[in-house]
mmCIF file of C-alpha atoms and ligand atoms in Angstrom:
data_model
loop_
_atom_site.group_PDB
_atom_site.id
_atom_site.type_symbol
_atom_site.label_atom_id
_atom_site.label_comp_id
_atom_site.label_asym_id
_atom_site.label_seq_id
_atom_site.Cartn_x
_atom_site.Cartn_y
_atom_site.Cartn_z
ATOM 1 C CA UNK A 1 69.889 84.810 111.410
ATOM 2 C CA UNK A 2 73.013 83.566 113.044
ATOM 3 C CA UNK A 3 71.711 80.286 114.366
ATOM 4 C CA UNK A 4 74.487 78.515 116.205
ATOM 5 C CA UNK A 5 76.921 80.275 118.462
ATOM 6 C CA UNK A 6 80.331 78.666 118.331
ATOM 7 C CA UNK A 7 82.340 79.468 121.379
ATOM 8 C CA UNK A 8 86.046 79.883 121.632
ATOM 9 C CA UNK A 9 87.285 79.106 125.105
ATOM 10 C CA UNK A 10 89.799 81.566 126.401
ATOM 11 C CA UNK A 11 91.320 79.456 129.119
ATOM 12 C CA UNK A 12 94.430 80.446 131.032
ATOM 13 C CA UNK A 13 96.032 77.205 129.832
ATOM 14 C CA UNK A 14 95.424 78.016 126.190
ATOM 15 C CA UNK A 15 96.700 81.542 126.663
ATOM 16 C CA UNK A 16 99.866 80.124 128.259
ATOM 17 C CA UNK A 17 100.246 77.786 125.294
ATOM 18 C CA UNK A 18 100.106 80.710 122.908
ATOM 19 C CA UNK A 19 102.764 82.633 124.798
ATOM 20 C CA UNK A 20 104.844 79.454 125.282
ATOM 21 C CA UNK A 21 104.813 78.745 121.558
ATOM 22 C CA UNK A 22 105.899 82.291 120.887
ATOM 23 C CA UNK A 23 108.717 82.178 123.395
ATOM 24 C CA UNK A 24 109.969 78.916 121.844
ATOM 25 C CA UNK A 25 110.272 80.457 118.396
ATOM 26 C CA UNK A 26 113.990 80.658 117.633
ATOM 27 C CA UNK A 27 113.959 83.874 115.633
ATOM 28 C CA UNK A 28 111.378 86.201 114.227
ATOM 29 C CA UNK A 29 111.181 85.938 110.473
ATOM 30 C CA UNK A 30 109.117 87.588 107.808
ATOM 31 C CA UNK A 31 107.147 84.396 107.371
ATOM 32 C CA UNK A 32 106.426 83.957 111.063
ATOM 33 C CA UNK A 33 102.749 83.553 111.715
ATOM 34 C CA UNK A 34 101.920 83.082 108.064
ATOM 35 C CA UNK A 35 100.785 80.062 106.101
ATOM 36 C CA UNK A 36 98.926 79.876 102.820
ATOM 37 C CA UNK A 37 95.196 80.006 103.254
ATOM 38 C CA UNK A 38 95.325 82.080 106.424
ATOM 39 C CA UNK A 39 93.405 85.341 106.525
ATOM 40 C CA UNK A 40 96.106 88.038 106.644
ATOM 41 C CA UNK A 41 96.556 89.934 109.887
ATOM 42 C CA UNK A 42 97.550 93.590 109.792
ATOM 43 C CA UNK A 43 98.147 96.574 112.035
ATOM 44 C CA UNK A 44 98.674 100.285 111.725
ATOM 45 C CA UNK A 45 102.191 101.551 112.360
ATOM 46 C CA UNK A 46 103.501 104.577 114.212
ATOM 47 C CA UNK A 47 106.731 105.948 112.840
ATOM 48 C CA UNK A 48 108.390 106.932 116.113
ATOM 49 C CA UNK A 49 108.569 103.477 117.737
ATOM 50 C CA UNK A 50 109.224 101.951 114.328
ATOM 51 C CA UNK A 51 112.425 103.939 114.226
ATOM 52 C CA UNK A 52 113.386 103.643 117.885
ATOM 53 C CA UNK A 53 112.140 100.305 119.266
ATOM 54 C CA UNK A 54 113.476 96.953 118.069
ATOM 55 C CA UNK A 55 110.727 95.098 119.983
ATOM 56 C CA UNK A 56 108.045 97.079 118.175
ATOM 57 C CA UNK A 57 109.553 96.215 114.818
ATOM 58 C CA UNK A 58 109.948 92.583 115.856
ATOM 59 C CA UNK A 59 106.282 92.289 116.841
ATOM 60 C CA UNK A 60 105.193 93.700 113.492
ATOM 61 C CA UNK A 61 107.611 91.425 111.639
ATOM 62 C CA UNK A 62 106.458 88.388 113.555
ATOM 63 C CA UNK A 63 102.759 88.821 113.048
ATOM 64 C CA UNK A 64 101.752 91.196 110.261
ATOM 65 C CA UNK A 65 101.226 90.438 106.619
ATOM 66 C CA UNK A 66 99.756 93.874 105.975
ATOM 67 C CA UNK A 67 100.416 97.256 107.546
ATOM 68 C CA UNK A 68 99.221 100.803 107.129
ATOM 69 C CA UNK A 69 100.709 104.028 108.441
ATOM 70 C CA UNK A 70 98.592 105.245 111.378
ATOM 71 C CA UNK A 71 99.041 108.767 110.069
ATOM 72 C CA UNK A 72 101.215 109.868 107.214
ATOM 73 C CA UNK A 73 98.589 109.408 104.519
ATOM 74 C CA UNK A 74 96.201 111.894 106.111
ATOM 75 C CA UNK A 75 95.796 115.153 104.236
ATOM 76 C CA UNK A 76 97.172 117.044 107.236
ATOM 77 C CA UNK A 77 100.398 115.022 107.049
ATOM 78 C CA UNK A 78 100.696 114.872 103.271
ATOM 79 C CA UNK A 79 99.643 118.402 102.432
ATOM 80 C CA UNK A 80 100.479 120.970 105.098
ATOM 81 C CA UNK A 81 100.073 123.573 102.339
ATOM 82 C CA UNK A 82 97.990 123.462 99.182
ATOM 83 C CA UNK A 83 100.922 123.080 96.836
ATOM 84 C CA UNK A 84 103.094 120.937 99.052
ATOM 85 C CA UNK A 85 103.193 117.131 99.230
ATOM 86 C CA UNK A 86 105.195 115.478 102.044
ATOM 87 C CA UNK A 87 105.550 111.755 101.659
ATOM 88 C CA UNK A 88 108.247 111.084 104.248
ATOM 89 C CA UNK A 89 106.134 109.244 106.874
ATOM 90 C CA UNK A 90 104.336 107.032 104.368
ATOM 91 C CA UNK A 91 107.577 106.363 102.498
ATOM 92 C CA UNK A 92 109.290 105.228 105.710
ATOM 93 C CA UNK A 93 106.455 102.834 106.562
ATOM 94 C CA UNK A 94 106.481 101.536 102.994
ATOM 95 C CA UNK A 95 110.239 100.916 103.170
ATOM 96 C CA UNK A 96 109.695 98.833 106.311
ATOM 97 C CA UNK A 97 106.824 96.932 104.681
ATOM 98 C CA UNK A 98 108.846 96.258 101.538
ATOM 99 C CA UNK A 99 111.899 95.105 103.466
ATOM 100 C CA UNK A 100 109.732 92.626 105.367
ATOM 101 C CA UNK A 101 107.576 91.376 102.518
ATOM 102 C CA UNK A 102 104.462 92.952 103.956
ATOM 103 C CA UNK A 103 101.839 94.689 101.878
ATOM 104 C CA UNK A 104 101.034 98.298 102.753
ATOM 105 C CA UNK A 105 97.415 99.448 102.709
ATOM 106 C CA UNK A 106 96.442 103.033 102.046
ATOM 107 C CA UNK A 107 94.511 104.821 104.792
ATOM 108 C CA UNK A 108 92.927 107.062 103.602
ATOM 109 C CA UNK A 109 92.208 109.278 100.550
ATOM 110 C CA UNK A 110 89.031 111.108 101.538
ATOM 111 C CA UNK A 111 88.035 111.682 105.169
ATOM 112 C CA UNK A 112 86.498 114.530 107.121
ATOM 113 C CA UNK A 113 89.223 114.216 109.778
ATOM 114 C CA UNK A 114 92.869 115.300 109.839
ATOM 115 C CA UNK A 115 92.294 117.965 107.218
ATOM 116 C CA UNK A 116 94.762 120.861 107.001
ATOM 117 C CA UNK A 117 93.314 124.313 107.657
ATOM 118 C CA UNK A 118 93.784 125.528 104.097
ATOM 119 C CA UNK A 119 91.072 123.114 102.887
ATOM 120 C CA UNK A 120 88.472 125.196 104.785
ATOM 121 C CA UNK A 121 88.842 127.763 102.010
ATOM 122 C CA UNK A 122 87.607 125.346 99.325
ATOM 123 C CA UNK A 123 84.352 126.933 98.298
ATOM 124 C CA UNK A 124 83.094 125.728 94.929
ATOM 125 C CA UNK A 125 82.337 122.438 93.214
ATOM 126 C CA UNK A 126 85.032 123.028 90.612
ATOM 127 C CA UNK A 127 87.651 123.757 93.241
ATOM 128 C CA UNK A 128 86.660 120.775 95.357
ATOM 129 C CA UNK A 129 86.761 118.470 92.359
ATOM 130 C CA UNK A 130 90.155 119.807 91.315
ATOM 131 C CA UNK A 131 91.688 119.448 94.791
ATOM 132 C CA UNK A 132 90.311 115.979 95.408
ATOM 133 C CA UNK A 133 91.320 114.664 91.979
ATOM 134 C CA UNK A 134 94.796 116.166 92.188
ATOM 135 C CA UNK A 135 95.267 114.620 95.605
ATOM 136 C CA UNK A 136 94.117 111.148 94.588
ATOM 137 C CA UNK A 137 96.164 111.222 91.382
ATOM 138 C CA UNK A 138 99.336 112.410 93.065
ATOM 139 C CA UNK A 139 99.166 110.101 96.085
ATOM 140 C CA UNK A 140 97.951 106.944 94.362
ATOM 141 C CA UNK A 141 100.340 107.208 91.454
ATOM 142 C CA UNK A 142 103.293 107.561 93.821
ATOM 143 C CA UNK A 143 102.392 104.233 95.419
ATOM 144 C CA UNK A 144 101.032 102.519 92.341
ATOM 145 C CA UNK A 145 101.897 98.802 92.366
ATOM 146 C CA UNK A 146 102.900 99.116 96.030
ATOM 147 C CA UNK A 147 99.685 100.013 97.801
ATOM 148 C CA UNK A 148 97.187 97.560 96.371
ATOM 149 C CA UNK A 149 94.265 98.309 98.672
ATOM 150 C CA UNK A 150 93.010 101.820 99.412
ATOM 151 C CA UNK A 151 90.510 103.005 101.989
ATOM 152 C CA UNK A 152 89.171 105.504 99.452
ATOM 153 C CA UNK A 153 86.439 107.111 101.539
ATOM 154 C CA UNK A 154 86.630 106.913 105.318
ATOM 155 C CA UNK A 155 83.687 107.461 107.680
ATOM 156 C CA UNK A 156 81.093 108.867 105.267
ATOM 157 C CA UNK A 157 78.100 108.266 107.552
ATOM 158 C CA UNK A 158 76.853 110.937 109.924
ATOM 159 C CA UNK A 159 77.081 110.064 113.616
ATOM 160 C CA UNK A 160 74.500 112.350 115.135
ATOM 161 C CA UNK A 161 71.534 110.874 116.925
ATOM 162 C CA UNK A 162 69.179 112.760 114.637
ATOM 163 C CA UNK A 163 66.670 110.439 113.039
ATOM 164 C CA UNK A 164 67.406 111.479 109.471
ATOM 165 C CA UNK A 165 70.826 109.897 109.292
ATOM 166 C CA UNK A 166 72.637 110.724 106.173
ATOM 167 C CA UNK A 167 76.138 111.598 105.184
ATOM 168 C CA UNK A 168 78.651 113.226 107.473
ATOM 169 C CA UNK A 169 79.237 116.877 106.701
ATOM 170 C CA UNK A 170 82.651 117.619 105.245
ATOM 171 C CA UNK A 171 84.176 119.988 102.738
ATOM 172 C CA UNK A 172 83.449 117.543 99.896
ATOM 173 C CA UNK A 173 79.793 117.010 100.731
ATOM 174 C CA UNK A 174 79.366 120.732 101.183
ATOM 175 C CA UNK A 175 80.735 121.534 97.725
ATOM 176 C CA UNK A 176 79.940 118.455 95.654
ATOM 177 C CA UNK A 177 76.997 116.746 97.335
ATOM 178 C CA UNK A 178 76.722 112.956 97.691
ATOM 179 C CA UNK A 179 78.499 112.464 94.359
ATOM 180 C CA UNK A 180 81.808 113.293 96.061
ATOM 181 C CA UNK A 181 81.978 109.611 96.939
ATOM 182 C CA UNK A 182 81.469 108.550 93.311
ATOM 183 C CA UNK A 183 84.124 111.034 92.246
ATOM 184 C CA UNK A 184 86.635 109.683 94.756
ATOM 185 C CA UNK A 185 86.162 106.075 93.665
ATOM 186 C CA UNK A 186 86.050 106.847 89.935
ATOM 187 C CA UNK A 187 89.209 108.934 90.141
ATOM 188 C CA UNK A 188 90.987 106.263 92.182
ATOM 189 C CA UNK A 189 90.009 103.591 89.677
ATOM 190 C CA UNK A 190 91.222 105.696 86.759
ATOM 191 C CA UNK A 191 94.593 106.253 88.439
ATOM 192 C CA UNK A 192 95.164 102.580 89.292
ATOM 193 C CA UNK A 193 92.652 100.193 87.712
ATOM 194 C CA UNK A 194 94.284 97.263 89.519
ATOM 195 C CA UNK A 195 93.862 98.726 93.013
ATOM 196 C CA UNK A 196 91.275 97.303 95.399
ATOM 197 C CA UNK A 197 89.058 100.184 96.472
ATOM 198 C CA UNK A 198 87.144 100.077 99.713
ATOM 199 C CA UNK A 199 84.892 102.265 101.816
ATOM 200 C CA UNK A 200 85.389 102.250 105.592
ATOM 201 C CA UNK A 201 83.125 102.994 108.583
ATOM 202 C CA UNK A 202 82.835 102.642 112.377
ATOM 203 C CA UNK A 203 80.085 102.343 115.010
ATOM 204 C CA UNK A 204 77.896 99.965 113.064
ATOM 205 C CA UNK A 205 78.157 96.879 115.289
ATOM 206 C CA UNK A 206 76.941 97.713 118.788
ATOM 207 C CA UNK A 207 73.682 97.241 120.633
ATOM 208 C CA UNK A 208 73.453 100.985 121.189
ATOM 209 C CA UNK A 209 70.986 103.555 119.914
ATOM 210 C CA UNK A 210 72.951 104.457 116.783
ATOM 211 C CA UNK A 211 74.584 101.405 115.238
ATOM 212 C CA UNK A 212 71.494 99.972 113.554
ATOM 213 C CA UNK A 213 70.694 103.293 111.877
ATOM 214 C CA UNK A 214 74.284 103.862 110.879
ATOM 215 C CA UNK A 215 74.557 100.335 109.554
ATOM 216 C CA UNK A 216 71.381 100.839 107.528
ATOM 217 C CA UNK A 217 72.632 104.125 106.109
ATOM 218 C CA UNK A 218 76.011 102.544 105.308
ATOM 219 C CA UNK A 219 74.427 99.624 103.479
ATOM 220 C CA UNK A 220 72.102 101.952 101.591
ATOM 221 C CA UNK A 221 75.041 104.076 100.494
ATOM 222 C CA UNK A 222 77.041 101.025 99.393
ATOM 223 C CA UNK A 223 74.038 99.619 97.473
ATOM 224 C CA UNK A 224 73.558 102.977 95.752
ATOM 225 C CA UNK A 225 77.212 103.072 94.734
ATOM 226 C CA UNK A 226 77.024 99.562 93.295
ATOM 227 C CA UNK A 227 73.762 100.403 91.490
ATOM 228 C CA UNK A 228 75.403 103.479 89.973
ATOM 229 C CA UNK A 229 78.304 101.377 88.678
ATOM 230 C CA UNK A 230 80.849 103.068 90.927
ATOM 231 C CA UNK A 231 84.090 101.029 91.063
ATOM 232 C CA UNK A 232 83.985 99.881 94.689
ATOM 233 C CA UNK A 233 85.358 96.472 95.629
ATOM 234 C CA UNK A 234 85.115 96.141 99.351
ATOM 235 C CA UNK A 235 83.584 97.339 102.591
ATOM 236 C CA UNK A 236 85.585 98.108 105.712
ATOM 237 C CA UNK A 237 84.278 97.542 109.203
ATOM 238 C CA UNK A 238 86.699 99.474 111.380
ATOM 239 C CA UNK A 239 85.724 97.613 114.532
ATOM 240 C CA UNK A 240 86.460 100.199 117.210
ATOM 241 C CA UNK A 241 84.304 98.187 119.586
ATOM 242 C CA UNK A 242 82.899 99.992 122.621
ATOM 243 C CA UNK A 243 82.980 98.179 125.952
ATOM 244 C CA UNK A 244 79.762 99.707 127.196
ATOM 245 C CA UNK A 245 77.580 97.911 124.634
ATOM 246 C CA UNK A 246 77.327 94.317 123.478
ATOM 247 C CA UNK A 247 77.686 93.366 119.838
ATOM 248 C CA UNK A 248 74.608 93.150 117.647
ATOM 249 C CA UNK A 249 75.596 89.745 116.300
ATOM 250 C CA UNK A 250 72.565 89.302 114.049
ATOM 251 C CA UNK A 251 72.930 92.846 112.754
ATOM 252 C CA UNK A 252 76.591 92.264 111.912
ATOM 253 C CA UNK A 253 75.825 88.905 110.292
ATOM 254 C CA UNK A 254 73.025 90.375 108.176
ATOM 255 C CA UNK A 255 75.174 93.318 107.144
ATOM 256 C CA UNK A 256 78.148 91.177 106.100
ATOM 257 C CA UNK A 257 75.791 88.815 104.247
ATOM 258 C CA UNK A 258 74.250 91.750 102.383
ATOM 259 C CA UNK A 259 77.707 93.032 101.418
ATOM 260 C CA UNK A 260 78.571 89.581 100.154
ATOM 261 C CA UNK A 261 75.343 89.487 98.114
ATOM 262 C CA UNK A 262 76.399 92.727 96.462
ATOM 263 C CA UNK A 263 79.573 90.960 95.312
ATOM 264 C CA UNK A 264 81.871 92.987 97.575
ATOM 265 C CA UNK A 265 84.522 91.862 100.047
ATOM 266 C CA UNK A 266 84.562 92.644 103.774
ATOM 267 C CA UNK A 267 87.667 93.992 105.542
ATOM 268 C CA UNK A 268 88.133 94.343 109.287
ATOM 269 C CA UNK A 269 90.307 97.416 109.144
ATOM 270 C CA UNK A 270 90.860 98.982 112.591
ATOM 271 C CA UNK A 271 89.891 96.499 115.275
ATOM 272 C CA UNK A 272 90.459 97.427 118.912
ATOM 273 C CA UNK A 273 88.281 97.149 121.970
ATOM 274 C CA UNK A 274 87.628 100.489 123.629
ATOM 275 C CA UNK A 275 87.837 99.131 127.165
ATOM 276 C CA UNK A 276 87.119 102.142 129.371
ATOM 277 C CA UNK A 277 84.269 100.469 131.262
ATOM 278 C CA UNK A 278 85.725 96.983 131.706
ATOM 279 C CA UNK A 279 86.703 95.816 135.230
ATOM 280 C CA UNK A 280 90.164 96.551 136.630
ATOM 281 C CA UNK A 281 91.628 93.079 137.312
ATOM 282 C CA UNK A 282 93.768 92.377 134.271
ATOM 283 C CA UNK A 283 92.702 88.774 133.668
ATOM 284 C CA UNK A 284 89.021 89.707 133.678
ATOM 285 C CA UNK A 285 89.618 92.860 131.681
ATOM 286 C CA UNK A 286 91.605 91.045 128.969
ATOM 287 C CA UNK A 287 89.117 88.176 128.768
ATOM 288 C CA UNK A 288 86.284 90.663 128.195
ATOM 289 C CA UNK A 289 88.250 92.443 125.481
ATOM 290 C CA UNK A 290 88.855 89.101 123.763
ATOM 291 C CA UNK A 291 85.313 87.885 124.064
ATOM 292 C CA UNK A 292 83.888 91.165 122.723
ATOM 293 C CA UNK A 293 86.151 90.855 119.681
ATOM 294 C CA UNK A 294 85.041 87.263 119.229
ATOM 295 C CA UNK A 295 81.411 88.407 119.311
ATOM 296 C CA UNK A 296 82.244 90.782 116.459
ATOM 297 C CA UNK A 297 84.399 88.461 114.327
ATOM 298 C CA UNK A 298 82.212 85.384 114.642
ATOM 299 C CA UNK A 299 79.153 86.707 112.781
ATOM 300 C CA UNK A 300 81.366 88.320 110.141
ATOM 301 C CA UNK A 301 83.120 85.013 109.512
ATOM 302 C CA UNK A 302 79.793 83.162 109.487
ATOM 303 C CA UNK A 303 78.677 85.441 106.636
ATOM 304 C CA UNK A 304 81.881 85.850 104.633
ATOM 305 C CA UNK A 305 85.624 85.237 104.779
ATOM 306 C CA UNK A 306 87.070 88.694 105.516
ATOM 307 C CA UNK A 307 89.986 89.774 103.305
ATOM 308 C CA UNK A 308 91.959 91.041 106.311
ATOM 309 C CA UNK A 309 91.726 91.266 110.067
ATOM 310 C CA UNK A 310 93.655 94.380 111.012
ATOM 311 C CA UNK A 311 93.975 96.053 114.392
ATOM 312 C CA UNK A 312 94.560 99.759 114.963
ATOM 313 C CA UNK A 313 97.981 99.290 116.478
ATOM 314 C CA UNK A 314 99.600 96.097 117.678
ATOM 315 C CA UNK A 315 100.603 96.856 121.283
ATOM 316 C CA UNK A 316 98.765 98.553 124.148
ATOM 317 C CA UNK A 317 101.854 100.731 124.407
ATOM 318 C CA UNK A 318 100.844 102.667 121.285
ATOM 319 C CA UNK A 319 97.131 103.202 120.868
ATOM 320 C CA UNK A 320 94.864 106.112 120.086
ATOM 321 C CA UNK A 321 92.202 104.849 122.575
ATOM 322 C CA UNK A 322 93.259 106.882 125.671
ATOM 323 C CA UNK A 323 93.051 110.105 123.668
ATOM 324 C CA UNK A 324 89.245 109.790 123.874
ATOM 325 C CA UNK A 325 88.493 106.923 126.250
ATOM 326 C CA UNK A 326 90.680 107.105 129.361
ATOM 327 C CA UNK A 327 89.645 104.790 132.188
ATOM 328 C CA UNK A 328 88.188 106.251 135.389
ATOM 329 C CA UNK A 329 90.330 103.939 137.564
ATOM 330 C CA UNK A 330 93.460 105.518 136.091
ATOM 331 C CA UNK A 331 94.681 102.155 134.751
ATOM 332 C CA UNK A 332 96.011 102.029 131.212
ATOM 333 C CA UNK A 333 93.765 100.975 128.358
ATOM 334 C CA UNK A 334 94.401 97.466 127.001
ATOM 335 C CA UNK A 335 92.622 97.505 123.624
ATOM 336 C CA UNK A 336 95.128 95.630 121.448
ATOM 337 C CA UNK A 337 96.357 92.047 120.951
ATOM 338 C CA UNK A 338 99.795 92.503 122.572
ATOM 339 C CA UNK A 339 100.454 94.141 125.917
ATOM 340 C CA UNK A 340 102.925 96.927 126.475
ATOM 341 C CA UNK A 341 105.729 94.348 126.807
ATOM 342 C CA UNK A 342 104.702 92.707 123.551
ATOM 343 C CA UNK A 343 103.260 89.642 125.252
ATOM 344 C CA UNK A 344 100.230 88.134 123.517
ATOM 345 C CA UNK A 345 96.888 88.625 125.232
ATOM 346 C CA UNK A 346 93.673 86.620 124.878
ATOM 347 C CA UNK A 347 92.657 89.055 122.126
ATOM 348 C CA UNK A 348 95.573 87.762 120.054
ATOM 349 C CA UNK A 349 94.331 84.226 120.567
ATOM 350 C CA UNK A 350 90.935 85.236 119.194
ATOM 351 C CA UNK A 351 92.408 87.016 116.180
ATOM 352 C CA UNK A 352 94.775 84.146 115.473
ATOM 353 C CA UNK A 353 91.858 81.718 115.674
ATOM 354 C CA UNK A 354 89.774 83.666 113.162
ATOM 355 C CA UNK A 355 92.727 84.196 110.823
ATOM 356 C CA UNK A 356 92.938 80.419 110.620
ATOM 357 C CA UNK A 357 89.272 79.900 109.802
HETATM 358 C C1 XIL B 1 93.407 108.134 114.558
HETATM 359 C C2 XIL B 1 94.875 107.919 114.854
HETATM 360 O O1 XIL B 1 95.034 106.697 115.512
HETATM 361 C C3 XIL B 1 95.369 109.057 115.677
HETATM 362 O O2 XIL B 1 96.758 108.911 115.897
HETATM 363 C C4 XIL B 1 95.074 110.365 114.956
HETATM 364 O O3 XIL B 1 95.432 111.421 115.788
HETATM 365 C C5 XIL B 1 93.611 110.485 114.609
HETATM 366 O O4 XIL B 1 93.209 109.361 113.890
HETATM 367 N N1 XIL B 1 89.186 105.994 112.735
HETATM 368 C C6 XIL B 1 90.124 106.103 111.740
HETATM 369 C C7 XIL B 1 91.536 106.361 112.088
HETATM 370 O O5 XIL B 1 89.819 105.865 110.561
HETATM 371 O O6 XIL B 1 92.174 107.127 111.095
HETATM 372 C C8 XIL B 1 91.643 107.068 113.412
HETATM 373 O O7 XIL B 1 93.008 107.114 113.728
HETATM 374 C C9 XIL B 1 90.852 106.329 114.479
HETATM 375 C C10 XIL B 1 89.407 106.300 114.122
#
């Protein structure tokens, strides 16, 4: 049980201090925001603003120690055709990371989403094994020594409300059964034995009618992988937090503690607060976003020191949230730590606080 609830006050004064300190910084440098012992902060990167907006680049340079391409490593981007590999997006993000002494993470090798149409034709175990192995070998070896952490399997747990929650249907499960996950990790480990290999999942933290079951299924899967000797090193909690439900703090604490007991690390990989139901006034809205993130990060940190706190984007200007969760009042979503003018929001204060713990 998470016994004592530490509170982080999100006062207007403190928020002003954060933005004041940032404004006073003479120049943005690669070491800005970093000191030894801090939990690294990361964000996913979109190529278009990276190439066209100096302020976007500056925000990433000022705050991120780790980055991942938002797309670019998806099958649909990498492999528009079966025999074609296109690395241009991921290469461009890697060049930016390298030039700024940031580490690039790999998202993701095996996922049901963003699959090119040709993969629908995969229809036997042998073919599935061949395609998956070829993909992992080709992609990981290109970035060997550069990408040190891979989200090997993304979103393996089914999200239906059916009581028998198991694995999410995808072309790999259909052709290979549950062992597709073992195959992905074993292949990844063979290609780069030094890489940190993690599994990644969402919707396991809320007080809704699905999170507890999904969390249980996720933990069961992870325990099974460890018991089978599968080379898995860490567990990702995406952290796409939904405004309409509170956080199951005890559930999150118990989950992170169980992961720790299995000898695995915990990574916050895609944090953002899906804010479609929060009130319109900006101050209230932003404070609720921040406090919901605090409710999520606090029990994780009480159980284990996460290896990374990464958000899915850095600025409200570029976020996937409105694709699925537009607000009814027509106002823009504000799910990320910096607003659309790159000013820090209370969410940044929360993240910064936990990175220093
Ligand atoms: C999303 C991207 O942000 C979008 O740009 C893309 O169109 C679809 O994927 N969980 C994940 C991420 O693991 O890959 C998803 O990213 C968001 C949900």
